[in-house]
CSV table of C-alpha atoms and ligand atoms in Angstrom, one decimal:
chain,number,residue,atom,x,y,z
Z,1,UNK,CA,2.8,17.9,2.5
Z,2,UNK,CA,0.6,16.0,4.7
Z,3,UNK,CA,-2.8,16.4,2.5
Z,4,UNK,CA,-0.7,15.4,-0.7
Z,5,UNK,CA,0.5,12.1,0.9
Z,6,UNK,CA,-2.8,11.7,1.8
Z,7,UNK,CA,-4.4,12.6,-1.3
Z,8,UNK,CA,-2.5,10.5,-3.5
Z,9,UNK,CA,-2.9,7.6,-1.4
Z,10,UNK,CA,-6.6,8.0,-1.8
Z,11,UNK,CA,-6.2,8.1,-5.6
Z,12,UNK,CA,-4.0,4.9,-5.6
Z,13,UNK,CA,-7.2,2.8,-6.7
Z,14,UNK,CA,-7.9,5.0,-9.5
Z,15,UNK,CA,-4.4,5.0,-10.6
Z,16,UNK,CA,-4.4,1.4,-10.7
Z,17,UNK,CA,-7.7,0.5,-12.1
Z,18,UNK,CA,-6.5,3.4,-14.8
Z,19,UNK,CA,-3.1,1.5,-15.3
Z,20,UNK,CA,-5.1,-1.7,-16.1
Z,21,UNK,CA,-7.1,-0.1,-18.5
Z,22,UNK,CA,-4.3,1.1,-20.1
Z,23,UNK,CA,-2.5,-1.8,-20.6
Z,24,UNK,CA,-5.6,-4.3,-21.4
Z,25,UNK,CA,-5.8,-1.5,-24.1
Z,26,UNK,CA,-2.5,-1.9,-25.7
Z,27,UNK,CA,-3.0,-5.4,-25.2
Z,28,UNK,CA,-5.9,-5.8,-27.6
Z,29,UNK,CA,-4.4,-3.1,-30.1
Z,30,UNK,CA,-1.8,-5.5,-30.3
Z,31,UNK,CA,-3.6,-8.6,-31.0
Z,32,UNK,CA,-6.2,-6.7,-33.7
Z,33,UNK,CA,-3.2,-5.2,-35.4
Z,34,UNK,CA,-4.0,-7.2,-38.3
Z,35,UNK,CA,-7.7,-7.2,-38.7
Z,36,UNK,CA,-8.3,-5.2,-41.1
Z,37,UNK,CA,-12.2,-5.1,-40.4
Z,38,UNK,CA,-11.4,-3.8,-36.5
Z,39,UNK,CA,-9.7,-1.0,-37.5
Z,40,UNK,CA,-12.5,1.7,-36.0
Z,41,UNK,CA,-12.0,-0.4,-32.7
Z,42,UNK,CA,-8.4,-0.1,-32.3
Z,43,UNK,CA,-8.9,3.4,-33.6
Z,44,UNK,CA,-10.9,3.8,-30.4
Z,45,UNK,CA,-9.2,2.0,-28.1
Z,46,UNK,CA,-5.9,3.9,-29.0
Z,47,UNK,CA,-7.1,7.3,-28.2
Z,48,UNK,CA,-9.0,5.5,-24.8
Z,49,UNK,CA,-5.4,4.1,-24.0
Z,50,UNK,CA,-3.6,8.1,-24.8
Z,51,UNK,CA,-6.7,9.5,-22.3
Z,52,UNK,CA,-5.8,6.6,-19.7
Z,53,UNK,CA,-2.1,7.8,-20.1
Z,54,UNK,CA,-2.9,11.5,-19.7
Z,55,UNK,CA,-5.3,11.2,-16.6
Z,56,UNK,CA,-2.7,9.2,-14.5
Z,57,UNK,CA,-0.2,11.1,-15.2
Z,58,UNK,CA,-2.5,13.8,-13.8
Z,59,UNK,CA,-3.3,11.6,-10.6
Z,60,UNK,CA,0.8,11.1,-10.1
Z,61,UNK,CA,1.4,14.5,-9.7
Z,62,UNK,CA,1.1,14.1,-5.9
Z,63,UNK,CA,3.4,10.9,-5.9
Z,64,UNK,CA,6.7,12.7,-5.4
Z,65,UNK,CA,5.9,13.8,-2.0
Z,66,UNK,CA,4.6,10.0,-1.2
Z,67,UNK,CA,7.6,8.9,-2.4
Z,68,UNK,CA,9.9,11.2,-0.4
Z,69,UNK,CA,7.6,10.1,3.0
Z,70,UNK,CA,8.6,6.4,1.7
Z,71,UNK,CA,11.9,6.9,2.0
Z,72,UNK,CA,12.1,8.6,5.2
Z,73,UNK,CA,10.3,5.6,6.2
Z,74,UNK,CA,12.4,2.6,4.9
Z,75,UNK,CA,15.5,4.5,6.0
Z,76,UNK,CA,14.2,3.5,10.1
Z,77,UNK,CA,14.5,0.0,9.2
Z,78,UNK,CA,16.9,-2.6,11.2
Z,79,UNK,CA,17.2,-4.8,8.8
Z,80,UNK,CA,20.2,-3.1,6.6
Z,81,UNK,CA,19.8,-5.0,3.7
Z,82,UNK,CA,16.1,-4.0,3.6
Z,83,UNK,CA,17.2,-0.5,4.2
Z,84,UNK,CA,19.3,0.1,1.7
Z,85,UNK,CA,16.9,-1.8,-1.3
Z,86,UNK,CA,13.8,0.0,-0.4
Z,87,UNK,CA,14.8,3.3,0.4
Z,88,UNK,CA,17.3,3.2,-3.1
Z,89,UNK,CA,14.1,2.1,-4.4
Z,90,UNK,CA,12.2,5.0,-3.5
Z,91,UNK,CA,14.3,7.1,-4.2
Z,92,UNK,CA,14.7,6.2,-7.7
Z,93,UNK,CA,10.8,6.0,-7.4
Z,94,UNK,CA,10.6,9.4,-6.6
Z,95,UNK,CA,13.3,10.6,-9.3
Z,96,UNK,CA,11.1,9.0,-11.9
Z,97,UNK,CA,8.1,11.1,-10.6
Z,98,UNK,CA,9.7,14.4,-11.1
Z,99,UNK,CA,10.5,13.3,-14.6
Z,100,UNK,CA,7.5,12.1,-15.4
Z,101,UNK,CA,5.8,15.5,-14.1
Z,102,UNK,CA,8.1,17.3,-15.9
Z,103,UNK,CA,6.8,15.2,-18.9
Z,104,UNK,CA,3.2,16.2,-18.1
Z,105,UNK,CA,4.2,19.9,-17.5
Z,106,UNK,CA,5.5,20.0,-20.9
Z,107,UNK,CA,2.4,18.0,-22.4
Z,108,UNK,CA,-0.3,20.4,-21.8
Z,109,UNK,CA,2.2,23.6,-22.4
Z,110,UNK,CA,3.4,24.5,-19.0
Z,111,UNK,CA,6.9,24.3,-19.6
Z,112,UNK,CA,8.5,24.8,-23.2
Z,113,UNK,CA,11.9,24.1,-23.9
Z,114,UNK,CA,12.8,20.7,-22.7
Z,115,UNK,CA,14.0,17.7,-24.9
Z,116,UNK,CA,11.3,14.7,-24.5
Z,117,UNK,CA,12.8,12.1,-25.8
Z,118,UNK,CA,15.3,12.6,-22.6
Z,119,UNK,CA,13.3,13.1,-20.4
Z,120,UNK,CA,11.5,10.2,-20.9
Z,121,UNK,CA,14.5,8.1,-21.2
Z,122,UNK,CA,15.4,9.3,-17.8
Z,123,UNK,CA,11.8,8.5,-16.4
Z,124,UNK,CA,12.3,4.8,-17.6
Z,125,UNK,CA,15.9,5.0,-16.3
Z,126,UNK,CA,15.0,6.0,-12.6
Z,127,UNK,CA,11.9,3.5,-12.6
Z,128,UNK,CA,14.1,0.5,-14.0
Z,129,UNK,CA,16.3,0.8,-10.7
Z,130,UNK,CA,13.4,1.0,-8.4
Z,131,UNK,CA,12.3,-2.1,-9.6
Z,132,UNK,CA,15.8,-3.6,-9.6
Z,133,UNK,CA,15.8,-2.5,-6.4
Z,134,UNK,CA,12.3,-3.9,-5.4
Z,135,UNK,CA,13.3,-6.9,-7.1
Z,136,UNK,CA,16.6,-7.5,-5.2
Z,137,UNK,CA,15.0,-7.0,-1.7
Z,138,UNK,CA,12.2,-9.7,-3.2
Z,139,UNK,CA,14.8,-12.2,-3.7
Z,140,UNK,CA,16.6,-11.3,-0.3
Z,141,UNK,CA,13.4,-12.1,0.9
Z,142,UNK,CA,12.4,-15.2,-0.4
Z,143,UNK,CA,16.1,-16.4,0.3
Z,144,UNK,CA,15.9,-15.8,4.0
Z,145,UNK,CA,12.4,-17.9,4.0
Z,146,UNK,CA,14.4,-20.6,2.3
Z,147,UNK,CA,16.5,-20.9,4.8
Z,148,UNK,CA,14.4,-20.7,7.8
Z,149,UNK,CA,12.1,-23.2,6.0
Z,150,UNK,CA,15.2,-25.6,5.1
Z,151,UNK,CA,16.4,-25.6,8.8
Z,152,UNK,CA,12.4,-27.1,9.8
Z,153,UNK,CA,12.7,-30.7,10.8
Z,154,UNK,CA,9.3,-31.4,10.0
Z,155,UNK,CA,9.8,-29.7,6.5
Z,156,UNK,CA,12.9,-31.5,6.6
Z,157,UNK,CA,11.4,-35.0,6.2
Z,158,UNK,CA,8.1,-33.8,3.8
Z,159,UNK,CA,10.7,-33.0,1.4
Z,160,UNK,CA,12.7,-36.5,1.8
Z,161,UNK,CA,9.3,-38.2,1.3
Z,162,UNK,CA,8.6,-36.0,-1.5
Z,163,UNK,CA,11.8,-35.9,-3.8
Z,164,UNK,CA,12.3,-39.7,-3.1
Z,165,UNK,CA,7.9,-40.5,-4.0
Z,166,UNK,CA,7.8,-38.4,-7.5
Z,167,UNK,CA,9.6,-40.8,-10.2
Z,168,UNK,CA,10.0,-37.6,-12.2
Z,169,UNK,CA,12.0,-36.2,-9.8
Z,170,UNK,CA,14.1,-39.0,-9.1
Z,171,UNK,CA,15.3,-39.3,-13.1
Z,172,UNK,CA,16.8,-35.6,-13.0
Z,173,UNK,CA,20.6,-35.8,-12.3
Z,174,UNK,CA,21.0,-32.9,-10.0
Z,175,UNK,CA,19.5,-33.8,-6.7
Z,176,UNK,CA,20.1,-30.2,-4.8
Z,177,UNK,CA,18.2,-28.7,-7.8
Z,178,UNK,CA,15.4,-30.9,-7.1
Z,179,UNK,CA,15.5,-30.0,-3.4
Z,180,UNK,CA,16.0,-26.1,-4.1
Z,181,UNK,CA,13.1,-26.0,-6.6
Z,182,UNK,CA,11.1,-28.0,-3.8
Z,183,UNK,CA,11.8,-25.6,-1.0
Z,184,UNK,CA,11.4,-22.3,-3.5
Z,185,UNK,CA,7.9,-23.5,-4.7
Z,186,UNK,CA,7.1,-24.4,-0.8
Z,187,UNK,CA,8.1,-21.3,0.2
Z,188,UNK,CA,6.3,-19.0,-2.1
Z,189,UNK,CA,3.5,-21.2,-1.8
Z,190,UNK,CA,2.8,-20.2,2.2
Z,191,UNK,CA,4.4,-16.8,1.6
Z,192,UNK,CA,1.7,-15.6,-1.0
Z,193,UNK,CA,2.9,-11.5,0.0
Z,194,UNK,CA,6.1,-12.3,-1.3
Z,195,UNK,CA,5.2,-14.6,-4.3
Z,196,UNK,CA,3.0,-11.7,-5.8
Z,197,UNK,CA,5.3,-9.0,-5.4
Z,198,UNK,CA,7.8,-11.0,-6.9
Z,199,UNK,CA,5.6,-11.4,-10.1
Z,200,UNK,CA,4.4,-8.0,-9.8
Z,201,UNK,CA,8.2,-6.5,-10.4
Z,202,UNK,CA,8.9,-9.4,-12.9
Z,203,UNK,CA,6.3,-8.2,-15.2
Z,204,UNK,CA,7.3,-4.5,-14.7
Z,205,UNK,CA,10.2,-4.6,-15.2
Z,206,UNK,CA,9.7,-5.9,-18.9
Z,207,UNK,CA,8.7,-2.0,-19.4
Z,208,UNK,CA,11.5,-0.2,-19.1
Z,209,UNK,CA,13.7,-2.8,-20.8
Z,210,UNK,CA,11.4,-2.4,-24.1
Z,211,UNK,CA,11.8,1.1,-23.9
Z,212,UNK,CA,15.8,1.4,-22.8
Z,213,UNK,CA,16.5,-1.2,-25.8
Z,214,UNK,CA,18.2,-3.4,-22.9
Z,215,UNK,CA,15.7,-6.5,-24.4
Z,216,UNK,CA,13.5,-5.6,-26.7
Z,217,UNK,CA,10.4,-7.3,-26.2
Z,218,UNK,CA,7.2,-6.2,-28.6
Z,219,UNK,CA,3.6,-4.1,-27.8
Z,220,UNK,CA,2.2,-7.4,-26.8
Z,221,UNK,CA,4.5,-8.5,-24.5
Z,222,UNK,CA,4.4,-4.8,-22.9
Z,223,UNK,CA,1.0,-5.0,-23.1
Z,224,UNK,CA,0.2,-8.4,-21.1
Z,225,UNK,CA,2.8,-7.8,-18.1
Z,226,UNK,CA,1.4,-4.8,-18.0
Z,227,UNK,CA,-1.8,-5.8,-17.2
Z,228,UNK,CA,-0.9,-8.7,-15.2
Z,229,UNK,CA,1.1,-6.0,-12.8
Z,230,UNK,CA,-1.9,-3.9,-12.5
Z,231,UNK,CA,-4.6,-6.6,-12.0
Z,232,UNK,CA,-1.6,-7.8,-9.1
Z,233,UNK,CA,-1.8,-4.2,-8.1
Z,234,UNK,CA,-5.7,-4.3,-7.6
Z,235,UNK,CA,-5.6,-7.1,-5.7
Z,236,UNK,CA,-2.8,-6.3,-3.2
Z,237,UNK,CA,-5.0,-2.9,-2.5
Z,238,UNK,CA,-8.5,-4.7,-2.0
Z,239,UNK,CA,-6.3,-7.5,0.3
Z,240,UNK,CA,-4.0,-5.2,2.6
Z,241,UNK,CA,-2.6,-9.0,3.6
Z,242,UNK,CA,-1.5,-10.2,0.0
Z,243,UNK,CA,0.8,-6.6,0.1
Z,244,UNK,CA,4.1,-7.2,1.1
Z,245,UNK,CA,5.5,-5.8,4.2
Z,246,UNK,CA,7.2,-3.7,5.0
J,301,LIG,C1,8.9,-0.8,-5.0
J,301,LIG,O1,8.3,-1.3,-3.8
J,301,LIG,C2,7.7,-0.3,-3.1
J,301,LIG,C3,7.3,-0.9,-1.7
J,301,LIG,O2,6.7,-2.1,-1.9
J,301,LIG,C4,6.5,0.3,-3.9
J,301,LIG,O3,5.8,1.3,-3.2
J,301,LIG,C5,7.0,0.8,-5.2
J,301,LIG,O4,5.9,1.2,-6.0
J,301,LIG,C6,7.8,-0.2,-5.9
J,301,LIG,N1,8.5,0.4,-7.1
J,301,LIG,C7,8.1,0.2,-8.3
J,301,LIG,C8,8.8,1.0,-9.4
J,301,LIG,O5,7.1,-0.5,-8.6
């Protein structure tokens, strides 16, 4: 159990730097759909984006385990709230892992009779609450910054100077607004951990909700969160203090 953990987290960066190429991929497909003269291109760059596919979903094979160690992790955590997101998070994270090894199983012939189309529904299922999950504690987060931040004297009167300096501010008819969006921009802006992870599951999460039908976005859209949540990914890993804790 041990080695897998440890395993998996060493193949993290390839996962990720896999996942970007993926998406930058589906990405371009997108935008040389209609070029008739790039056709051997995107010819190309769909069967690189299918081998991208394919080789992480061999690298994930490990991440059920990881995910199981996760949770056994979160669930020592004081902070209930923070308990309950992460390790539901996980969880669902580790859910989606078993589907999605199932999915490989079946891919190259290991296992026969199972319906993919469900499977893979269930996969985006069990990966859509993990990032509601993720999401929820993001905003639980940022919310108690807020109000620490909001209770700072000093912050106190640079907003005062702020909101009452800006004309532009001053013409908008709903003062708190102006002070919320103030503090929430403040905020992310010292808290860069939390700002990126925010992003990071914002632009996930448009994934499974093209592929559940919940709001059908298109390939491009797909494509460019995609990537922006990977290049996010690659740059939390390189800067352990842009990842958000715990
Ligand atoms: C949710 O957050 C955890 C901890 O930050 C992370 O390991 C996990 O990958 C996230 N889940 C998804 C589906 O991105």
């Amino acid at each position: 159990m041990d080695a897998i953990v440890k395993f998996t987290n060493q193949s993290q960066g390839k996962d990720r730097l896999f996942r970007a190429t993926q998406y930058a991929c589906a990405l371009s497909i997108y935008l040389l759909r209609n070029d008739a003269e790039k056709k051997d291109l995107v010819a190309k760059l769909k069967t690189l984006e299918s081998n991208m596919s394919a080789g992480r979903k061999l690298l994930r094979l490990g991440n059920t385990a990881n995910s199981i160690e996760a949770a056994k992790r979160t669930m020592q955590l004081s902070d209930r709230v923070l308990c309950l997101c992460l390790t539901a998070a996980n969880i669902n994270r580790a859910l989606y892992f078993i589907c999605d090894n199932v999915l490989w199983a079946k891919s190259v012939g290991l296992i026969r009779d199972i319906d993919k189309e469900r499977w893979s529904l269930n996969a985006s299922r069990c990966y859509f609450y993990s990032l509601v999950m993720n999401l929820t504690r993001d905003v639980y987060e940022v919310l108690q910054l807020m109000i620490q931040r909001g209770r700072d004297e000093h912050f106190k009167e640079k907003m005062e100077q702020n909101l009452n300096q800006s004309p532009e501010v001053a013409e908008v008819i709903i003062p708190q607004m102006d002070a919320f969006v103030f503090l929430l921009i403040e905020t992310l802006k010292s808290h860069p951990a939390v700002a990126l992870d925010t992003v990071k599951n914002i632009c996930d999460l448009f994934i499974p909700l093209d592929k559940l039908g919940i709001y059908k976005s298109n390939a491009g859209v797909v494509g460019f969160c995609g990537l922006i949540s990977s290049l996010i990914g690659i740059v939390t890993l390189a800067q352990p203090n842009l990842r958000i804790k715990p």
